[in-house]
Short mmCIF file of C-alpha atoms and ligand atoms in Angstrom, two decimals:
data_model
loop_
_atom_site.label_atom_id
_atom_site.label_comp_id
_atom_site.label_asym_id
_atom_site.label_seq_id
_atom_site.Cartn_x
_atom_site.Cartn_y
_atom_site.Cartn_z
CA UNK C 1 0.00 0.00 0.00
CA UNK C 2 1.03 3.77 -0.67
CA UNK C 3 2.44 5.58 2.32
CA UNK C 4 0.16 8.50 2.73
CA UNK C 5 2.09 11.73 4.54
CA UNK C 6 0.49 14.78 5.94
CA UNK C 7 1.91 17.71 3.71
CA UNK C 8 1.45 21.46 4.37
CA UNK C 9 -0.27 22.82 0.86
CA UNK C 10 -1.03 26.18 1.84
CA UNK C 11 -0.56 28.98 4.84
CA UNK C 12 -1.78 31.87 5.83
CA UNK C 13 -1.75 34.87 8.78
CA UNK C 14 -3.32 37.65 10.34
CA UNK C 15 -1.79 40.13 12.94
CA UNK C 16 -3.86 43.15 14.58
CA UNK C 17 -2.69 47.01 13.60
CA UNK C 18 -2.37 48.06 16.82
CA UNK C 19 1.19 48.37 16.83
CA UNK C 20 2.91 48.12 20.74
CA UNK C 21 6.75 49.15 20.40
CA UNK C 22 9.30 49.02 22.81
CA UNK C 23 10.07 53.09 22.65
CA UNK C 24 6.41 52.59 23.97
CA UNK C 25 6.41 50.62 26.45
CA UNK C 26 9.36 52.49 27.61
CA UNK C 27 6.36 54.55 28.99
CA UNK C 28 4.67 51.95 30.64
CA UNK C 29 7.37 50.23 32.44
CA UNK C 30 10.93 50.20 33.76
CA UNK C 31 13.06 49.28 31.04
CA UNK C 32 14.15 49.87 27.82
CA UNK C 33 14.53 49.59 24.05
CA UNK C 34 17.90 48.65 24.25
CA UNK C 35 17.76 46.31 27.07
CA UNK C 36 14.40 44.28 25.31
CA UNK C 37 16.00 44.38 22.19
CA UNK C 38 19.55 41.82 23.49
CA UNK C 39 17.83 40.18 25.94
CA UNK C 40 14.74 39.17 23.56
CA UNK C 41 15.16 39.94 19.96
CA UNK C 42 12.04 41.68 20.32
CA UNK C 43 11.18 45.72 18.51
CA UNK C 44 7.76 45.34 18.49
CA UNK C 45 4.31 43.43 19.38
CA UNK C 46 0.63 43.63 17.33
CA UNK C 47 -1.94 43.91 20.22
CA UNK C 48 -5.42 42.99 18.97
CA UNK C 49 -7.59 45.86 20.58
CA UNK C 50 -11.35 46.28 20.79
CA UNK C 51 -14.31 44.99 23.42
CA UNK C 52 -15.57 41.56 22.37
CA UNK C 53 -12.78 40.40 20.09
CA UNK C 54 -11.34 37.20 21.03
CA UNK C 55 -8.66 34.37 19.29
CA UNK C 56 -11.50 33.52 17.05
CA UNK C 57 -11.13 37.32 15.56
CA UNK C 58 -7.44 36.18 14.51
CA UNK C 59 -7.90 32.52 14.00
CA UNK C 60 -10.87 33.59 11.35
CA UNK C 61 -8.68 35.94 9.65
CA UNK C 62 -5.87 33.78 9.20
CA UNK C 63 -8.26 30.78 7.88
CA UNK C 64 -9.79 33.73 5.50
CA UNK C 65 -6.07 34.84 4.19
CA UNK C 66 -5.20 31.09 3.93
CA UNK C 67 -8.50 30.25 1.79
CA UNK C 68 -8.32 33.11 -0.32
CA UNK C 69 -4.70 32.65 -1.42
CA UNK C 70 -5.64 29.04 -2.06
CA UNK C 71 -8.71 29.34 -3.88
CA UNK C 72 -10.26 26.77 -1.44
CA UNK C 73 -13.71 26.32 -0.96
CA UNK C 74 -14.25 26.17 2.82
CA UNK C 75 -17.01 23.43 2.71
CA UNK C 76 -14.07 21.14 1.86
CA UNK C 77 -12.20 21.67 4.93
CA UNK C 78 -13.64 18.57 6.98
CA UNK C 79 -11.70 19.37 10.13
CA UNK C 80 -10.66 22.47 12.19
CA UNK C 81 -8.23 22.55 14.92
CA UNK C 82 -7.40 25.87 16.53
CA UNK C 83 -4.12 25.80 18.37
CA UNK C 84 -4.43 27.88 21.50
CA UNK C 85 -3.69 29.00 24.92
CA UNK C 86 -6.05 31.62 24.67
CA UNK C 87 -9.76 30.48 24.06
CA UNK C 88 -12.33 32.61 23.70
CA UNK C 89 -14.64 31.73 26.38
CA UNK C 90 -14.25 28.78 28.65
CA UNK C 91 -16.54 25.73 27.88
CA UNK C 92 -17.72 26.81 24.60
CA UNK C 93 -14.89 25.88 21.52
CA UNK C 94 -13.24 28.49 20.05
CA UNK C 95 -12.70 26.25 16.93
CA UNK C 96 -16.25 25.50 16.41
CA UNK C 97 -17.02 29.14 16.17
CA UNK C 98 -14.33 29.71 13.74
CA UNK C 99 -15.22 27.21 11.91
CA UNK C 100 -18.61 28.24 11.37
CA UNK C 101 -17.65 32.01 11.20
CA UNK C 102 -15.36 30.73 7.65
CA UNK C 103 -18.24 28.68 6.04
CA UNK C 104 -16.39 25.55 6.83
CA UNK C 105 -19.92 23.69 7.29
CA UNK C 106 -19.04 20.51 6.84
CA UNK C 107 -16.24 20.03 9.29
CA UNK C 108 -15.75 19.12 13.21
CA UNK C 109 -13.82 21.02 14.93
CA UNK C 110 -11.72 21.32 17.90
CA UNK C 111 -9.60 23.68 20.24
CA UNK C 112 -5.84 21.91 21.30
CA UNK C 113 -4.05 23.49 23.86
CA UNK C 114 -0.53 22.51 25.34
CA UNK C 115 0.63 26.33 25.46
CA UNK C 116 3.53 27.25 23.57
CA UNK C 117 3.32 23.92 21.87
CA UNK C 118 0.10 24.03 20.79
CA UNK C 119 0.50 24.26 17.23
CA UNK C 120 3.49 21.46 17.14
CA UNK C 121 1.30 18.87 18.69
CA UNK C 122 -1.48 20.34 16.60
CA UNK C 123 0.64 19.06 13.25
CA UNK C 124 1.39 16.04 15.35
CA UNK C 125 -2.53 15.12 15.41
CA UNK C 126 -4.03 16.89 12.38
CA UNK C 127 -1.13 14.67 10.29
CA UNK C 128 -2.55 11.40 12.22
CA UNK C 129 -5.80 12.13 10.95
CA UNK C 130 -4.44 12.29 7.22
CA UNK C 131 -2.43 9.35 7.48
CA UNK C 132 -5.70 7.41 8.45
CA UNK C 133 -6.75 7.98 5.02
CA UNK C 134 -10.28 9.00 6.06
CA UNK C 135 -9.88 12.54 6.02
CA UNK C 136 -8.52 14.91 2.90
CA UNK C 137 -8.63 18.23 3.96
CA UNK C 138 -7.54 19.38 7.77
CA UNK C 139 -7.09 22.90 8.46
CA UNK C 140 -4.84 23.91 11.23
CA UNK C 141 -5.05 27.40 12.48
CA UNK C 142 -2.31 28.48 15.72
CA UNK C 143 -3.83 31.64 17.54
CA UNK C 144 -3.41 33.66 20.42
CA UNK C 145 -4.80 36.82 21.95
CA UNK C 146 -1.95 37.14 24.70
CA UNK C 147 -2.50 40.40 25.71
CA UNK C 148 -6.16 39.41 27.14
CA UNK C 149 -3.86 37.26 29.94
CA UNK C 150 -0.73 39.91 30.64
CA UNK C 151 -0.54 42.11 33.04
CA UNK C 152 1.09 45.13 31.50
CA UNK C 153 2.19 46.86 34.69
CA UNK C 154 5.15 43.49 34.87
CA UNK C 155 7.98 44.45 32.85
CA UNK C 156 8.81 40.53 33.26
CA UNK C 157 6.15 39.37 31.12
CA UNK C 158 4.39 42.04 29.39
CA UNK C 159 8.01 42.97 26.98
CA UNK C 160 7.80 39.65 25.46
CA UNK C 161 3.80 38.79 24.57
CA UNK C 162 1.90 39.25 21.18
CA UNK C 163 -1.07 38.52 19.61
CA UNK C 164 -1.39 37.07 16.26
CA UNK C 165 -2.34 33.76 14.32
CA UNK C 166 -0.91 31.81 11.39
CA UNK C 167 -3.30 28.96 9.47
CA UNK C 168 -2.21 25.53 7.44
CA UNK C 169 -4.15 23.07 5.52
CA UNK C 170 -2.98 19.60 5.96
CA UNK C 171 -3.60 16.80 2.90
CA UNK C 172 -2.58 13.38 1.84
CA UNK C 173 0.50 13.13 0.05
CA UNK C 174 1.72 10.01 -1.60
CA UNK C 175 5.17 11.05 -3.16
CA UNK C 176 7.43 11.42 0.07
CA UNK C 177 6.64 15.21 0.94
CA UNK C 178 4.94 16.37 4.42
CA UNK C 179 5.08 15.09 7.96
CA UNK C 180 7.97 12.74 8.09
CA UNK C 181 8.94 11.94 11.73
CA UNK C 182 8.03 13.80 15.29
CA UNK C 183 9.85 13.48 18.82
CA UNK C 184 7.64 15.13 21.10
CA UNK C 185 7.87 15.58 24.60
CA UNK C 186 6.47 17.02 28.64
CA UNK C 187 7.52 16.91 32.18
CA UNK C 188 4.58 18.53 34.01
CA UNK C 189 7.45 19.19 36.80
CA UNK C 190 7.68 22.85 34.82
CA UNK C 191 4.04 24.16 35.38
CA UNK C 192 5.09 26.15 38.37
CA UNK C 193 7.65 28.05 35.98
CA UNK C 194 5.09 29.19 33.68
CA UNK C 195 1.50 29.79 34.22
CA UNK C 196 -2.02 31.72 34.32
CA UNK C 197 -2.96 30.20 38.16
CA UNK C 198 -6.58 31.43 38.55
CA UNK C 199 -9.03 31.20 36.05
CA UNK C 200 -8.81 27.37 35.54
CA UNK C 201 -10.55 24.98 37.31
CA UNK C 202 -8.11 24.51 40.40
CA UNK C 203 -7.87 27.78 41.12
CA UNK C 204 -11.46 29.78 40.18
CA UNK C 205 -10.82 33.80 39.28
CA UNK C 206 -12.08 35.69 42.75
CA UNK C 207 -11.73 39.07 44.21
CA UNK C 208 -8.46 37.77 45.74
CA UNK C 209 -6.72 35.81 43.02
CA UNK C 210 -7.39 39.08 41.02
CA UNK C 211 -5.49 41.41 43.57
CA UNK C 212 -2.81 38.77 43.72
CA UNK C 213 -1.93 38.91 40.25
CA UNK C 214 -2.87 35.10 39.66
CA UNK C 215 -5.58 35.91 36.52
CA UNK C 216 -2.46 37.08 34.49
CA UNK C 217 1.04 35.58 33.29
CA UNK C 218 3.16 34.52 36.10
CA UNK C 219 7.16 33.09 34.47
CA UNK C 220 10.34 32.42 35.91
CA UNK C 221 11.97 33.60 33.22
CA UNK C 222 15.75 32.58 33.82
CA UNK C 223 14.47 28.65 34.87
CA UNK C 224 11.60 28.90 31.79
CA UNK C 225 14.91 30.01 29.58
CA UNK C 226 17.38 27.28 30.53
CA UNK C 227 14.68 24.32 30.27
CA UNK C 228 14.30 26.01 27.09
CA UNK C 229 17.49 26.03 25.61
CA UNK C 230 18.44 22.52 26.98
CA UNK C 231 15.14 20.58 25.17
CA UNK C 232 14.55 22.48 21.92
CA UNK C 233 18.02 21.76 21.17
CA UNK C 234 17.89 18.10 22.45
CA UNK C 235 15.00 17.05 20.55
CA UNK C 236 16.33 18.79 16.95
CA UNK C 237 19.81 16.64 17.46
CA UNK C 238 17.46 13.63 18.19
CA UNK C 239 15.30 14.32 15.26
CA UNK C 240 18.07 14.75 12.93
CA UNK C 241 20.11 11.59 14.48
CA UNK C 242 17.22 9.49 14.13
CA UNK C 243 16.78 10.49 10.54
CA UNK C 244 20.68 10.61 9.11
CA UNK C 245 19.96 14.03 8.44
CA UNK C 246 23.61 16.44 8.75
CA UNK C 247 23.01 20.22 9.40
CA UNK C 248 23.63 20.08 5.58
CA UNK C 249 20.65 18.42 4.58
CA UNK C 250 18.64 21.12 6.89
CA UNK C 251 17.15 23.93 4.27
CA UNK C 252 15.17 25.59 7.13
CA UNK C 253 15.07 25.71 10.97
CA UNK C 254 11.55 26.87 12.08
CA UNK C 255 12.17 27.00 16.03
CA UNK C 256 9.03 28.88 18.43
CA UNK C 257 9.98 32.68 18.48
CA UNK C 258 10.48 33.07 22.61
CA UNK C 259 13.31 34.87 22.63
CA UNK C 260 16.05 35.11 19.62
CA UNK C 261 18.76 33.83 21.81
CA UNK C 262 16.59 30.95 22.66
CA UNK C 263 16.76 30.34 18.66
CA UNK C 264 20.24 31.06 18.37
CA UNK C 265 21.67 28.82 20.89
CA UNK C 266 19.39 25.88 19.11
CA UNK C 267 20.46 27.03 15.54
CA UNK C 268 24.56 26.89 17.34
CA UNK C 269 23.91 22.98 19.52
CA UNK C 270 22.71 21.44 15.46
CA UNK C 271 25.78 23.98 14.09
CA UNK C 272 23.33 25.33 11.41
CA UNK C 273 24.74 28.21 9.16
CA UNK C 274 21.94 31.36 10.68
CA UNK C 275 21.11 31.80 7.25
CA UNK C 276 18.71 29.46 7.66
CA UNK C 277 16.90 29.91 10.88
CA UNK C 278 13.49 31.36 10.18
CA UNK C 279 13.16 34.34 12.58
CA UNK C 280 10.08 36.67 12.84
CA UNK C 281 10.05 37.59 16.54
CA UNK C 282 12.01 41.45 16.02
CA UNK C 283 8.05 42.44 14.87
CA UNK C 284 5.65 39.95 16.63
CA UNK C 285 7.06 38.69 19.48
CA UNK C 286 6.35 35.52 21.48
CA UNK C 287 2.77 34.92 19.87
CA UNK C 288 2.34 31.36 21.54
CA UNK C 289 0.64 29.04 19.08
CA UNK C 290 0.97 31.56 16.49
CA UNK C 291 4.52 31.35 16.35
CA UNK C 292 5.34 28.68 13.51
CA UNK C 293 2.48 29.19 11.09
CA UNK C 294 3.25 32.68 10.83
CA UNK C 295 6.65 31.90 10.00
CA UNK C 296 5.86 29.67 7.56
CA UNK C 297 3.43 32.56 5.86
CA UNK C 298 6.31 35.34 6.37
CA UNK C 299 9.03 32.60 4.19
CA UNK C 300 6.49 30.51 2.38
CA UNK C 301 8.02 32.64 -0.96
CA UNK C 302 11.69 31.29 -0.06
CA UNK C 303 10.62 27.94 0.43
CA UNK C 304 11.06 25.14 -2.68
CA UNK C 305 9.79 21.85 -2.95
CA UNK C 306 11.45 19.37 -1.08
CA UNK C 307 12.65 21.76 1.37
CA UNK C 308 13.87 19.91 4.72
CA UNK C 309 11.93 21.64 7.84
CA UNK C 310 12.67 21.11 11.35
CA UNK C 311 10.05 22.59 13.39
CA UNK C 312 10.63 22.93 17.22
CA UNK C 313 9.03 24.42 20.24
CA UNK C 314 9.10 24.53 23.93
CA UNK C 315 6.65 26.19 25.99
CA UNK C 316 4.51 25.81 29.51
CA UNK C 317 3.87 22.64 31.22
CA UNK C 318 6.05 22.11 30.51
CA UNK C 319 5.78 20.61 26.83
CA UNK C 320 8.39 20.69 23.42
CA UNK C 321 8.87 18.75 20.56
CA UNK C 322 10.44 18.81 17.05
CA UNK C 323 8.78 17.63 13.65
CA UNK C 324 10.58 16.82 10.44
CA UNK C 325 9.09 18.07 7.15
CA UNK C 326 9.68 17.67 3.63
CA UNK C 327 7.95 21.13 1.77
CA UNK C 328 5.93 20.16 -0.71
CA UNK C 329 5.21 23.45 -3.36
CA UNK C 330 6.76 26.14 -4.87
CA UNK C 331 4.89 29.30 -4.54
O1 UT7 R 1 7.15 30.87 25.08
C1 UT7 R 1 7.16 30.21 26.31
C2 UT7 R 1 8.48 30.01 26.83
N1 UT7 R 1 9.04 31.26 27.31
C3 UT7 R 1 10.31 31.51 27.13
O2 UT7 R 1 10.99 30.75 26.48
C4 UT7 R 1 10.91 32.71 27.81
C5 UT7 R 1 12.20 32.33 28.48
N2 UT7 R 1 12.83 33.40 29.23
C6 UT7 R 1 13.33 34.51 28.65
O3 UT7 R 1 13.21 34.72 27.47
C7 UT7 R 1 14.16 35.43 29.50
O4 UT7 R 1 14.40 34.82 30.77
C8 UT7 R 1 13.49 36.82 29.75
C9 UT7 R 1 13.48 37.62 28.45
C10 UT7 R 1 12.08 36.64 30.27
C11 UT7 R 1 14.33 37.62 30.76
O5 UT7 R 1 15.66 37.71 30.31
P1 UT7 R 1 16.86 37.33 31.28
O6 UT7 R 1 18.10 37.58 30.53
O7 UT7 R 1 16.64 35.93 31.80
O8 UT7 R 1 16.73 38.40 32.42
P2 UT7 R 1 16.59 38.17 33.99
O9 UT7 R 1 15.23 37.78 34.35
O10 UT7 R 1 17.74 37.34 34.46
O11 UT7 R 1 16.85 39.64 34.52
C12 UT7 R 1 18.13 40.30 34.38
C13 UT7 R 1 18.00 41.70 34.92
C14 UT7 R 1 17.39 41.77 36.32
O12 UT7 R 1 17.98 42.84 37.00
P3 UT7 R 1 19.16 42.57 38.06
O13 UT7 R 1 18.56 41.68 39.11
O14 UT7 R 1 20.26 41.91 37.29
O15 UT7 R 1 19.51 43.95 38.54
C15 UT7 R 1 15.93 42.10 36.04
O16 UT7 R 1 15.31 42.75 37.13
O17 UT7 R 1 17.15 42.49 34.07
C16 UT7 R 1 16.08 43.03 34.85
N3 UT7 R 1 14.88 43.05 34.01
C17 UT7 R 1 14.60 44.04 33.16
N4 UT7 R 1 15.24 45.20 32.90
C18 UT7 R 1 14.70 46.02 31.98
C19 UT7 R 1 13.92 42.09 33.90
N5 UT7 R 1 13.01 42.48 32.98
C20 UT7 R 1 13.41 43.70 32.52
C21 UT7 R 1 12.89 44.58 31.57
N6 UT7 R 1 13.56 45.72 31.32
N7 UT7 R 1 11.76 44.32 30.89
#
C-alpha cells in the first residue's frame, strides 16, 4: 500500500494594527529599548484591541487569508483545529465558532491546547488524521490573543507577549513530501515556571486571586529560559540523528519565536549556518501558538519543494517537541 504523509499545501496569517513598540512601552514600564532588544530579539508586538474580540477574531482571519490565497472552498475543509492558549470563552470551543464564522460547514472542529506547543502537537494530530486515510482536507489554524492574559504593569512578562495567528491546511501526500517523523515531549514538573494560576478549574478567578496577580502571566523567566534552551536543542539533534539528516541536509530551521537567543543557541547545539533559521520575533514577538504558522506565511516565498523543515518548540507545562518536514510546493 502507498504511504500516505500529511503535507502542508497552503498557509496563511493575520496580525492586529495596533502596533505596541518598545520606545512605547518604555512609557509603561521600567526598562528599555535597548535592554528588550539583546535580551529578547524583540522591537515590536501587534496587540489585537477592541471589546468583544477574542482568538477567534485572529484565528478567522488567518483561515480567510489562507482560503483566499488558495482558492479553497471552505465546505471542503472537513476538520478544524485551533491551536491555543487563549480560548475565547471557557466551555464553549473556540474552533467551532471559527469554523462556522469561515463557512467551513461541513467540518468538526476542535480547540488543542498545550501552550507554547500548541501548534506542534497540533501538526502532530491533524497529520494522524491524514495518514488514516479518512480525512482529505484538515485545516490547522495556531492563535493567540496574549494580551487578554498579561498584566502590563510586569515588565517581566508584558516585553515579550503578542497577539497574532498563522493557518495551514494539511492533505494526503503520496510522493514522500509532508510530515515525516516527530519526537515530542512534557515533564509537568515545569508548570510552576510558567503559568495563568486562577481562572482554571483549580484555582477559580475571585476578588483575591485578582489582587494577587494570579488571573495574568506569572514566568520564571531565567528557569523557563534554561529548560528552554536545553530541550529544543535536544530534541532537533534527536530528530536529525534518528533520521541521518547532517546540518547540511537542513534547508530551514523553524524554532518557536520566545526569545532570539533561545533560537540562536538551538540554531549553534545542530551547528546550522543562521542563514537558515526562520526568525520573525524582532516584529511579533512571542505569539504562543501563532509562532510557527506565521513563520511559515512570512518565508512561504523562499521555500522550494522538497525543502527539509525542522520545526521545534518549547513552551509551559512544561511541553516541546520537534517535527521533520519535507515542503511540498513552490509558490
Ligand atoms: O514561550 C514560552 C516560553 N518562554 C520563554 O521561552 C521565555 C524564556 N525566558 C526569557 O526569554 C528570559 O528569561 C526573559 C526575556 C524573560 C528575561 O531575560 P533574562 O536575561 O533571563 O533576564 P533576567 O530575568 O535574568 O533579569 C536580568 C535583569 C534583572 O535585573 P538585576 O537583578 O540583574 O539587577 C531584572 O530585574 O534584568 C532586569 N529586568 C529588566 N530590565 C529592563 C527584567 N526584565 C526587565 C525589563 N527591562 N523588561
Amino acid at each position: 500500500m502507498t504511504k500516505i504523509t500529511a503535507a502542508i499545501t497552503a498557509v496563511g496569517k493575520y496580525i492586529p494594527d495596533f502596533v505596541l513598540s518598545n520606545k512605547v512601552l518604555e512609557t509603561m514600564v521600567d526598562t528599555n529599548d535597548e535592554w528588550i532588544t539583546s535580551r529578547t530579539g524583540i522591537k515590536e508586538r501587534r496587540i489585537l484591541k477592541g471589546e468583544g474580540k477574542g482568538t477567534s477574531y485572529l484565528a478567522i482571519r488567518a483561515a480567510q487569508n489562507l482560503l483566499e490565497k488558495k482558492g479553497l472552498d471552505p465546505k471542503e475543509i472537513e476538520l478544524v483545529i485551533v491551536a491555543t492558549a487563549t480560548r475565547d470563552m471557557q466551555a464553549a470551543s473556540t474552533a467551532a465558532y471559527t469554523a462556522t464564522e469561515i463557512g467551513a460547514v461541513n467540518a468538526f472542529s476542535f480547540d488543542l491546547d498545550s501552550a507554547c506547543s500548541s501548534f506542534l502537537f497540533g501538526m502532530s494530530t491533524a497529520a494522524k488524521f491524514i495518514e488514516s486515510g479518512r480525512y482529505k482536507k484538515v485545516l490547522l489554524i495556531g492563535a493567540d490573543k496574549n494580551s487578554s492574559m498579561i498584566d502590563y504593569n510586569d515588565r517581566a512578562t508584558c516585553i515579550i507577549f503578542g497577539d497574532g495567528a498563522g493557518a495551514v491546511l494539511l492533505e494526503p501526500d503520496t510522493q514522500g513530501y509532508g510530515i515525516q517523523d516527530e519526537y515530542l515531549r512534557s515533564d509537568g514538573a515545569g508548570r510552576e515556571f510558567l503559568q495563568v494560576k486562577a481562572g482554571g478549574s483549580a484555582f477559580p478567578i475571585t476578588e483575591e486571586a485578582i489582587a494577587k496577580g494570579e488571573t495574568t502571566v506569572f514566568q520564571d523567566g531565567q528557569t523557563v529560559f534554561k529548560n528552554a534552551v536545553f530541550n529544543m536543542a535536544d530534541v532537533c539533534e534527536k530528530i536529525l540523528e534518528r533520521n541521518n539528516l547532517t546540518n547540511e541536509d537542513v534547508s530551514w530551521l523553524a524554532a518557536h519565536q520566545a526569545n532570539k537567543r533561545i533560537i540562536d543557541a538551538t540554531a549553534r547545539r545542530i551547528k546550522l549556518d543562521p542563514a537558515k533559521v526562520m526568525m520573525n520575533i524582532e516584529n511579533h514577538g512571542n505569539t504562543t501558538s501563532a509562532t510557527l504558522p506565521m513563520l511559515i506565511a512570512d518565508y512561504e516565498s523562499q521555500l522550494k519543494k522538497g525543502d527539509t523543515i525542522i520545526f521545534a518548540a518549547f513552551g509551559g507545562g512544561f511541553s516541546w517537541g520537534s517535527i521533520y518536514l519535507k515542503w511540498a510546493y513552490n509558490s
